[in-house]
Coordinates of C-alpha atoms in Angstrom, one line a residue:
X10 CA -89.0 -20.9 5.4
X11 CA -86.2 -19.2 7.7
X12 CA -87.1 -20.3 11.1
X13 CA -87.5 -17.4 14.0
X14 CA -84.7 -19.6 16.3
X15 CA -82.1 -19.1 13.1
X16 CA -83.0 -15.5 12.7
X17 CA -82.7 -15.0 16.5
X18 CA -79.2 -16.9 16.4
X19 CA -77.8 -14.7 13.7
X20 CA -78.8 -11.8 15.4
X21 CA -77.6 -12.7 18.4
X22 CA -74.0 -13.5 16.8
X23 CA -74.1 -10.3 15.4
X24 CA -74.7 -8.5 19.0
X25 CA -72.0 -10.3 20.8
X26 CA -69.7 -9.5 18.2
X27 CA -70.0 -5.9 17.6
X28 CA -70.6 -6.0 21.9
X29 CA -66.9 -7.6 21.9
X30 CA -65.4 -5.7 19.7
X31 CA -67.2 -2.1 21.7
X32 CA -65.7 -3.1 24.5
X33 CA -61.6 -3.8 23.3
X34 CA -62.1 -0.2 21.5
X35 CA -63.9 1.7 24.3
X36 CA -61.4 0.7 26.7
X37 CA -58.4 2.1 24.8
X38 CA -60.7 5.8 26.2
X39 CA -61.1 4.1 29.8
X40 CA -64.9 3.8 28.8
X41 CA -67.6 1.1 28.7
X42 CA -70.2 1.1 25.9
X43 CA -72.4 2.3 28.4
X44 CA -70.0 4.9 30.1
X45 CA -69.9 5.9 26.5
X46 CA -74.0 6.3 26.0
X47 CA -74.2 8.2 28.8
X48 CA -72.2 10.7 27.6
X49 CA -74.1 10.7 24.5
X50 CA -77.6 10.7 25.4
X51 CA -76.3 13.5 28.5
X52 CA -74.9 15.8 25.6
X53 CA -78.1 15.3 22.9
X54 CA -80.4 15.9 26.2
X55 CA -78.9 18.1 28.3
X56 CA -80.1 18.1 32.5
X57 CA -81.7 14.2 31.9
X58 CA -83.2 12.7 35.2
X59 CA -81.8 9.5 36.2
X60 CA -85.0 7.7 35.4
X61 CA -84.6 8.8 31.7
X62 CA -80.7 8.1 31.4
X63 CA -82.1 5.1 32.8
X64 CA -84.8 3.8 30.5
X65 CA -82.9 5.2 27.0
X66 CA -79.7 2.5 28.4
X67 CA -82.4 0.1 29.3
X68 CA -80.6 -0.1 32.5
X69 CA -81.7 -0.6 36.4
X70 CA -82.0 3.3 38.1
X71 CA -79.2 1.5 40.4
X72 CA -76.7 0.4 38.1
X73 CA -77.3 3.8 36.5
X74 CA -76.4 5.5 39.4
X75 CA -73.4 4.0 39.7
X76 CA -71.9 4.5 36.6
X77 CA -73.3 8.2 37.0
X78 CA -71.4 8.5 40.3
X79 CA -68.1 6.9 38.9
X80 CA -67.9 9.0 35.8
X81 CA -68.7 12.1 38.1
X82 CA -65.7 11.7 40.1
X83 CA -63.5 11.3 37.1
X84 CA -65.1 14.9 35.8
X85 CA -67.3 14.1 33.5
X86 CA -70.7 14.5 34.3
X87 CA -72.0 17.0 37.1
X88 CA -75.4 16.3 38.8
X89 CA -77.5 19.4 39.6
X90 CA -81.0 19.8 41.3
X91 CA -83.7 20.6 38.9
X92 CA -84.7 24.2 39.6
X93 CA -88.4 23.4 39.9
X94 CA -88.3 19.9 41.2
X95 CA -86.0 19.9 44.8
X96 CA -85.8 16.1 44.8
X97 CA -84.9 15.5 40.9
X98 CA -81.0 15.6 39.6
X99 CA -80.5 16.5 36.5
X100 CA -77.1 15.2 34.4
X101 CA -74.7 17.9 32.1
X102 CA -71.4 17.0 30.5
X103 CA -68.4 18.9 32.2
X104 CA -66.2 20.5 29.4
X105 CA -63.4 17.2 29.9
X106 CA -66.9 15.3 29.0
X107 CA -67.7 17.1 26.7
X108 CA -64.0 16.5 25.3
X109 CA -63.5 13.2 25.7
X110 CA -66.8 12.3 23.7
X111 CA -65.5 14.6 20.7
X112 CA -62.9 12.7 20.6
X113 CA -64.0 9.2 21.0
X114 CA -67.0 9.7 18.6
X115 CA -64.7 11.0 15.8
X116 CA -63.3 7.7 15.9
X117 CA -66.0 5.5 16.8
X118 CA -67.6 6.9 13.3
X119 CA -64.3 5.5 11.6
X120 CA -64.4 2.6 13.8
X121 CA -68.1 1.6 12.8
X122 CA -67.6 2.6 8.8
X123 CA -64.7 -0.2 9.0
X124 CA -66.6 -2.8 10.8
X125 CA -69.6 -2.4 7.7
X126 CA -66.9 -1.5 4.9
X127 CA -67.4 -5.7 3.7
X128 CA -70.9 -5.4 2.7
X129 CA -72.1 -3.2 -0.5
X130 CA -74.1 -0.3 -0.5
X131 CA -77.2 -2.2 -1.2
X132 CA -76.5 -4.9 1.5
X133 CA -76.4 -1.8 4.0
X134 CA -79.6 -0.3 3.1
X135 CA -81.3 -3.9 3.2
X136 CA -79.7 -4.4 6.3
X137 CA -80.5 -1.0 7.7
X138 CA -84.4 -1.5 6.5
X139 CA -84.7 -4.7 7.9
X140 CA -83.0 -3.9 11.0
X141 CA -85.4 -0.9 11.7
X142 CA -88.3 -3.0 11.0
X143 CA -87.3 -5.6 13.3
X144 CA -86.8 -3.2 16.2
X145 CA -89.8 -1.4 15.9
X146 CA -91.4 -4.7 15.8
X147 CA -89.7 -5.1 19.7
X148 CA -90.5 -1.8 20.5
X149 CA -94.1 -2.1 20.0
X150 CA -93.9 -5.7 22.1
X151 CA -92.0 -3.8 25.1
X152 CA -94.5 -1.0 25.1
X153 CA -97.9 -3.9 25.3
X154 CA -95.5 -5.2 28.8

């Protein structure tokens, strides 16, 4: 029997090294991982709130706000007041946002299909499968908090 500290362990290695290795290749673009997710989630979800950039980075509204306010002075995110809600902001990508994440997800795509290029086929659908099980097992555990 595999024992849950082992599995944890191995998953943990694999975080921290795919975190590691996020962070040397976002840097080449100036970005963080999360800089990065920002301008994802803002261009899939156009006018976001803070408290929903903030809970899809599982990240504190405060931290989220700085990063926001940082990446808005280098011109890539605007913040707008939500035309029916005075007191809500809502986040867009400015077109160098907009440029930059064209860029940097063409090659975060060949990035990633290196990183999984050692395992077959059938070891990426197993992992896959099992890795979608396993997080919707911690989703339904962070929904019951």
């Amino acid at each position: 029997m595999i024992e849950a500290q082992t599995l944890y362990s191995l998953v943990l290695e694999s975080y921290l090294l795919l975190d590691s290795s996020d962070r040397d290749f976002f840097q080449q673009y100036g970005l963080s991982s999360t800089r990065y997710y920002i301008l994802v989630h803002v261009a899939q979800n156009a006018g976001l709130s803070l408290s929903e950039l903030s809970e899809l980075l599982f990240c504190t509204k405060g931290n989220t706000t700085r990063i926001i306010k940082s990446m808005e002075a280098d011109g890539y995110i605007t913040r707008e007041v939500d035309a029916h809600d005075n007191r809500l902001l809502c986040h867009y990508l400015t077109p160098a946002g907009t440029a930059l994440l064209a860029e940097v997800s063409t090659a975060y795509n060949i990035f990633n299909q290196a990183r999984f290029a050692g395992l077959s086929l059938s070891q990426r659908g197993t992992l896959q499968q099992n890795l979608q099980a396993l997080n919707s097992h911690l989703r339904e555990g962070l929904s019951q908090d």
